[in-house]
PDB file of C-alpha atoms in Angstrom:
ATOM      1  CA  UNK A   1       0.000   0.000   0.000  1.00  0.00           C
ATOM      2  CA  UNK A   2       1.438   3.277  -0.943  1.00  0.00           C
ATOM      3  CA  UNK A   3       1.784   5.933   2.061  1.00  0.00           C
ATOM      4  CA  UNK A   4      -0.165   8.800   2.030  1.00  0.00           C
ATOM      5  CA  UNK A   5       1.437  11.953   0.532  1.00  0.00           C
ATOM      6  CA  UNK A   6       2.175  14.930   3.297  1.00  0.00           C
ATOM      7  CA  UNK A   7       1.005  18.532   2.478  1.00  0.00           C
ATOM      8  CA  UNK A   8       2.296  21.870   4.341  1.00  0.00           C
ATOM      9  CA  UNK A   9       0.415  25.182   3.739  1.00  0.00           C
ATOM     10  CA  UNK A  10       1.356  28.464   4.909  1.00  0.00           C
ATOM     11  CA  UNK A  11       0.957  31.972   3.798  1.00  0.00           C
ATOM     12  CA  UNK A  12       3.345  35.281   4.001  1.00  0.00           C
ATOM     13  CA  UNK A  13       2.264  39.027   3.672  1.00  0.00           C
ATOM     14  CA  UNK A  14       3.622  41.264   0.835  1.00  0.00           C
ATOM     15  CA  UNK A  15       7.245  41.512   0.611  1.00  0.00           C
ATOM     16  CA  UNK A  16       7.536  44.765  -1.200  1.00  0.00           C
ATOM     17  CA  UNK A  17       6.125  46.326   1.804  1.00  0.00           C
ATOM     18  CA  UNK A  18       8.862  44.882   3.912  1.00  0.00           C
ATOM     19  CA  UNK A  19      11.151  46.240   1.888  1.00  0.00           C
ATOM     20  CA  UNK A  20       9.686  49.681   1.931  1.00  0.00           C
ATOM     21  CA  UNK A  21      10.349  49.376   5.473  1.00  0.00           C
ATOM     22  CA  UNK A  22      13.636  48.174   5.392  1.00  0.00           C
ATOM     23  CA  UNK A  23      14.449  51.309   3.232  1.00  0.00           C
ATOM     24  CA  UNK A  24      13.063  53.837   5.976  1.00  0.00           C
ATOM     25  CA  UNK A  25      14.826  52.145   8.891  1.00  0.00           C
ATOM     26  CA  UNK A  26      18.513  51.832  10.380  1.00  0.00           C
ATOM     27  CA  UNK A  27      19.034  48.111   9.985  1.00  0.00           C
ATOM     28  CA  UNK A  28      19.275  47.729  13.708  1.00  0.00           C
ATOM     29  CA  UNK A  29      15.671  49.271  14.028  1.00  0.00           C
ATOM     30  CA  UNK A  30      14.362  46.579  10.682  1.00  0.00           C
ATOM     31  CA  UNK A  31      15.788  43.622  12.418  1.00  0.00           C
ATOM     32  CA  UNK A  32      14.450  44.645  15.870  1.00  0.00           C
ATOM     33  CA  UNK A  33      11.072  45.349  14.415  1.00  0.00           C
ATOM     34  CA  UNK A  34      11.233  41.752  12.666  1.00  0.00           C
ATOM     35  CA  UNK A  35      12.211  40.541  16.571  1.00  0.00           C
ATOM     36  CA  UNK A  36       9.468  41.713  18.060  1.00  0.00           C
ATOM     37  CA  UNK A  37       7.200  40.400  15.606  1.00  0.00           C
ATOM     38  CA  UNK A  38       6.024  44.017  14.554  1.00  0.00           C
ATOM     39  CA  UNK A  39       7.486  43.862  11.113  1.00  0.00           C
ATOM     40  CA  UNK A  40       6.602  40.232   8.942  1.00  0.00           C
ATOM     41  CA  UNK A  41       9.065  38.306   8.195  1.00  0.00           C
ATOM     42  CA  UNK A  42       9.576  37.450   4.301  1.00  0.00           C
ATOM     43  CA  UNK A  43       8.478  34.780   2.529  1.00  0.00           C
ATOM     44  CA  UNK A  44      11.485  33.020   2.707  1.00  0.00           C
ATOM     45  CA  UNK A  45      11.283  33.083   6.109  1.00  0.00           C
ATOM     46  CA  UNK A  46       8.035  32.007   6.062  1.00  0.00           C
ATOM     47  CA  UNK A  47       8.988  28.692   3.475  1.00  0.00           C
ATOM     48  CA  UNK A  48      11.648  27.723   5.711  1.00  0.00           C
ATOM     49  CA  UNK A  49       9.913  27.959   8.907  1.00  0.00           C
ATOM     50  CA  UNK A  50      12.547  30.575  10.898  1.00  0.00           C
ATOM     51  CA  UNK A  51      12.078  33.621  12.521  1.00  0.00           C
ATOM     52  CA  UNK A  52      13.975  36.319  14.576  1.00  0.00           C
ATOM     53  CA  UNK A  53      14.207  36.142  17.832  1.00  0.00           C
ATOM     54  CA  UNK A  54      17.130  38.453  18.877  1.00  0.00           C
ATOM     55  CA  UNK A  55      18.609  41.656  17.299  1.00  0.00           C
ATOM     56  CA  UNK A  56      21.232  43.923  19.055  1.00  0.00           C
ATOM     57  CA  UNK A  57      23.857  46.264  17.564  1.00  0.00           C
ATOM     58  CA  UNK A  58      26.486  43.659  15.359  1.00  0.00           C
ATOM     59  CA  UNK A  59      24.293  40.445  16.056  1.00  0.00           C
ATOM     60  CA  UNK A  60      20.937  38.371  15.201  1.00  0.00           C
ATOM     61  CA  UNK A  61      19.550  35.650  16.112  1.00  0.00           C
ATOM     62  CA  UNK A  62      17.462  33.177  14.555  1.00  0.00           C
ATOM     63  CA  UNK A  63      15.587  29.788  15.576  1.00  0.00           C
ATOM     64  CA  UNK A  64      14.090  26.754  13.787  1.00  0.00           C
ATOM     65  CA  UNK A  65      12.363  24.009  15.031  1.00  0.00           C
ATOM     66  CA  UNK A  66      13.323  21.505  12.477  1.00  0.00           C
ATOM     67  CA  UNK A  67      10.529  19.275  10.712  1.00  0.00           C
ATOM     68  CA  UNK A  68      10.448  16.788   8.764  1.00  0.00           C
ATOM     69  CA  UNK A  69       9.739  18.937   5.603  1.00  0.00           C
ATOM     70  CA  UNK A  70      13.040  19.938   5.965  1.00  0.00           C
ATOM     71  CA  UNK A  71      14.670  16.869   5.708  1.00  0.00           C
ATOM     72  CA  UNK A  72      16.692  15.209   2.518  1.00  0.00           C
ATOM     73  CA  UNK A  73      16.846  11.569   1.145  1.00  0.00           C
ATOM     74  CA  UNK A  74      19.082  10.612   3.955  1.00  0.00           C
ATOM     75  CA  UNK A  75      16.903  11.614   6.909  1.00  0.00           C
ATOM     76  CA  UNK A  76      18.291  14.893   8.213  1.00  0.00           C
ATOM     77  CA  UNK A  77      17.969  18.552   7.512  1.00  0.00           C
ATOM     78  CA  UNK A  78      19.271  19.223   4.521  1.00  0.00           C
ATOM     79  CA  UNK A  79      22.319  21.437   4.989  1.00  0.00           C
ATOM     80  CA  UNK A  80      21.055  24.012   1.992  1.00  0.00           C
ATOM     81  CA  UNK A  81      18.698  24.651   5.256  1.00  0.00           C
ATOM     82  CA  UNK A  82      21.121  25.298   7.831  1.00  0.00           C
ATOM     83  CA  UNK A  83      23.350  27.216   5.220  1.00  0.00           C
ATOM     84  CA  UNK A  84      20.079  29.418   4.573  1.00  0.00           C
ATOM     85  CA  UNK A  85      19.264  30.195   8.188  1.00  0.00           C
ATOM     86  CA  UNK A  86      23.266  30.651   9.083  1.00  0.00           C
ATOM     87  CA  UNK A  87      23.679  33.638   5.800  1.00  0.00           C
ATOM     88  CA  UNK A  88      20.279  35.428   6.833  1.00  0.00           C
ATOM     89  CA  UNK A  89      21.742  35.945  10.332  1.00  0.00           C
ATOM     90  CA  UNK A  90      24.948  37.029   9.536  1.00  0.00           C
ATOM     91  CA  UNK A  91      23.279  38.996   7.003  1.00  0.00           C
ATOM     92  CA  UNK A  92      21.016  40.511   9.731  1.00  0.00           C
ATOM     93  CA  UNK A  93      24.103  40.759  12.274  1.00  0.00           C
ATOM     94  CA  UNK A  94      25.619  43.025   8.891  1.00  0.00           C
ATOM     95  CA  UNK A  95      22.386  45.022   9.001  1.00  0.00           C
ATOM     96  CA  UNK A  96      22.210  45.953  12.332  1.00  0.00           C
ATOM     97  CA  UNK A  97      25.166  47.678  11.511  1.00  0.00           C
ATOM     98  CA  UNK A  98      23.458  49.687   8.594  1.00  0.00           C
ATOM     99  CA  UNK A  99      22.012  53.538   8.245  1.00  0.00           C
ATOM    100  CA  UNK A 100      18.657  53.742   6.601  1.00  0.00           C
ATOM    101  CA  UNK A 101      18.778  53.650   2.912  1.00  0.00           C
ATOM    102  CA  UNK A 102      21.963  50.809   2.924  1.00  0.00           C
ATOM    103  CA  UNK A 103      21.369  47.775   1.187  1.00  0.00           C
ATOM    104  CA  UNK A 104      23.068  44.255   1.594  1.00  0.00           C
ATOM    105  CA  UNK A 105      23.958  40.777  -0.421  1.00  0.00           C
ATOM    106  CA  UNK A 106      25.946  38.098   0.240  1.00  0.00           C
ATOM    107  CA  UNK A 107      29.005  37.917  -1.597  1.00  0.00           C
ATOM    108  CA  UNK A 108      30.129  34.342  -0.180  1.00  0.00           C
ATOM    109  CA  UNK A 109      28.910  32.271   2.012  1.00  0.00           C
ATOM    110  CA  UNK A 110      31.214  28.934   3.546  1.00  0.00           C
ATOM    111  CA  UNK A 111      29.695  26.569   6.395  1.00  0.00           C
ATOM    112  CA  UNK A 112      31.612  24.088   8.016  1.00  0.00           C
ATOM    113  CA  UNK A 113      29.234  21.415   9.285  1.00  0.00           C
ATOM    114  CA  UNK A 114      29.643  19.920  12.366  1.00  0.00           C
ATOM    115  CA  UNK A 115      26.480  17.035  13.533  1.00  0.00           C
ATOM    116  CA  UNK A 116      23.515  16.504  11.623  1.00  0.00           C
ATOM    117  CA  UNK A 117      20.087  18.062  12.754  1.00  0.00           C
ATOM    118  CA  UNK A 118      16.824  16.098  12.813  1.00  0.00           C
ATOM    119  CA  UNK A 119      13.552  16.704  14.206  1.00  0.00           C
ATOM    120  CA  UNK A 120      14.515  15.221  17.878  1.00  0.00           C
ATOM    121  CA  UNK A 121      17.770  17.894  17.287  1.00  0.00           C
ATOM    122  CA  UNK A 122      15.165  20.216  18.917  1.00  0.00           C
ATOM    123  CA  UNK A 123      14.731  24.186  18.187  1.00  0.00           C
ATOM    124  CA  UNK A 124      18.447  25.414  16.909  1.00  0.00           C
ATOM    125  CA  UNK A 125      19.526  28.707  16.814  1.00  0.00           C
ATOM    126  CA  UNK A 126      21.523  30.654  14.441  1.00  0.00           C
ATOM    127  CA  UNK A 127      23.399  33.745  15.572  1.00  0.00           C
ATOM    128  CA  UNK A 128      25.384  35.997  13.294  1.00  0.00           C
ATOM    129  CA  UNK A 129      27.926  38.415  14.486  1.00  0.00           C
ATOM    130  CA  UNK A 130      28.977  41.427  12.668  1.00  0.00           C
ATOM    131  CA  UNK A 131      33.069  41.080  12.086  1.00  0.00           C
ATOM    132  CA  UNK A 132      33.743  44.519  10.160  1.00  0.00           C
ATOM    133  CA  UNK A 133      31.450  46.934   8.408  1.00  0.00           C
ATOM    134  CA  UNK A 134      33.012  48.953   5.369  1.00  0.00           C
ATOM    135  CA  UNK A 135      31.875  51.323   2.808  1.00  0.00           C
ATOM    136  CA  UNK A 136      31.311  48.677   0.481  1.00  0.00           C
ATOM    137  CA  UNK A 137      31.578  45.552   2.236  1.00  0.00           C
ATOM    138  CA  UNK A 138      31.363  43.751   5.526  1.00  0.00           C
ATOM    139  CA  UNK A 139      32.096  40.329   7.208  1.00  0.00           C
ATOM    140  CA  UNK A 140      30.317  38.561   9.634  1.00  0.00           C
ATOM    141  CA  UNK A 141      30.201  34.859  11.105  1.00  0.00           C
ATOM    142  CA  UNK A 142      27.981  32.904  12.173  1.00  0.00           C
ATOM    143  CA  UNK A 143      26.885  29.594  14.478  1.00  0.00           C
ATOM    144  CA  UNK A 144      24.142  27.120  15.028  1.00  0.00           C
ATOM    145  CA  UNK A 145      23.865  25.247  18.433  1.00  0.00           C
ATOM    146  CA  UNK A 146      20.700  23.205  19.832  1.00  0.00           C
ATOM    147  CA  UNK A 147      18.886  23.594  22.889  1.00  0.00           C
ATOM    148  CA  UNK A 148      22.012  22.194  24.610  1.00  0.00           C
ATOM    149  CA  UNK A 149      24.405  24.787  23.227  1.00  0.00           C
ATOM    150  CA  UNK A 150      26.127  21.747  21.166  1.00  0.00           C
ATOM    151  CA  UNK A 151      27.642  23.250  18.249  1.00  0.00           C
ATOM    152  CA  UNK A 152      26.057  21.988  15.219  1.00  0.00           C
ATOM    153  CA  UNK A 153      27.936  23.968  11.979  1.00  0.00           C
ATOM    154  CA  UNK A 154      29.953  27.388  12.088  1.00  0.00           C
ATOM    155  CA  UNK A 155      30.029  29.739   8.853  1.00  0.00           C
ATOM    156  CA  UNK A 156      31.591  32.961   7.172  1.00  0.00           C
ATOM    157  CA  UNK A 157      30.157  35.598   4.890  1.00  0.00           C
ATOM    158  CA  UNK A 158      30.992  38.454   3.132  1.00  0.00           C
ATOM    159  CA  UNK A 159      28.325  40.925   2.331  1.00  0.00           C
ATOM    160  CA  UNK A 160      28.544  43.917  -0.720  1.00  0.00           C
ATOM    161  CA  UNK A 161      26.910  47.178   0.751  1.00  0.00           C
ATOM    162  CA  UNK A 162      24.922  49.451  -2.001  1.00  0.00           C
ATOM    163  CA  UNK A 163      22.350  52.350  -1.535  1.00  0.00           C
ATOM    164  CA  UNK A 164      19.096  50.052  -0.992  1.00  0.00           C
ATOM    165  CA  UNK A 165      16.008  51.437  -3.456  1.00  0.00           C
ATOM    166  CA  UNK A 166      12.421  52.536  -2.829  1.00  0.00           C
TER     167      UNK A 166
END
């Protein structure tokens, strides 16, 4: 007998208004907003199932509960997951450095990981730390640890810095 397929649905808001946000505000003041649950998150966010928990001058912080809709064919989460949830904090961490009106994009991304993450894993968190801000680039790293502060993959990124548009 054949096993029943699984379906997920969720929904996001508008992500052009986000960014019209995002625009207006110093990055520290976007990611706090997104923190405290005043701002939505974006639909990426939304796919993967992570939010913001923590934003303070150079640093974010981000936590998924993994499920199995994030697993791949070998049982785990897949690390295209983990690498996704470790460059959008250390992209926030970068943005909390920011003025209004200063964009960001990841240059590079590289993750070294370290144990693999499944649903009994528990929530993990990924926290990105501003390393330098420039004029037109910055550095940041970045960690994920479960609920028992074992490390579970560390990263590096390098962000280009551009006048962000309306």
């Amino acid at each position: 007998m054949a096993e029943k397929s699984r379906q997920r649905q969720y929904s996001w808001s508008d992500p052009h208004a986000t960014h019209g946000q995002h625009v207006s505000l110093s990055g520290l003041d976007f990611i706090s907003s997104l923190a405290r649950g005043e701002i939505d998150h974006s639909p990426a966010a939304h796919t993967l199932g992570f939010r913001v928990t923590k934003a303070e001058s150079g640093s974010a912080t981000i936590d998924l509960t993994p499920s199995e809709y994030h697993y791949n064919a070998v049982g785990s989460v897949h690390g295209g997951i983990l690498t996704s949830i470790l460059d959008s904090a250390m992209g926030f961490a970068i943005s909390t450095t920011l003025p209004p009106g200063v964009g960001y994009t990841s240059l590079d991304v590289t993750v070294q990981f370290i144990r693999a993450v499944t649903e009994s894993t528990g929530t993990i968190t990924a926290t990105g730390t501003a390393q330098h801000t420039g004029k037109t680039t910055a550095t940041a790293l970045g960690e994920i640890r479960d609920s028992t502060d074992r490390l579970i993959a560390t990263a590096t990124t390098r962000c280009m810095l551009f006048p962000a548009k309306e």
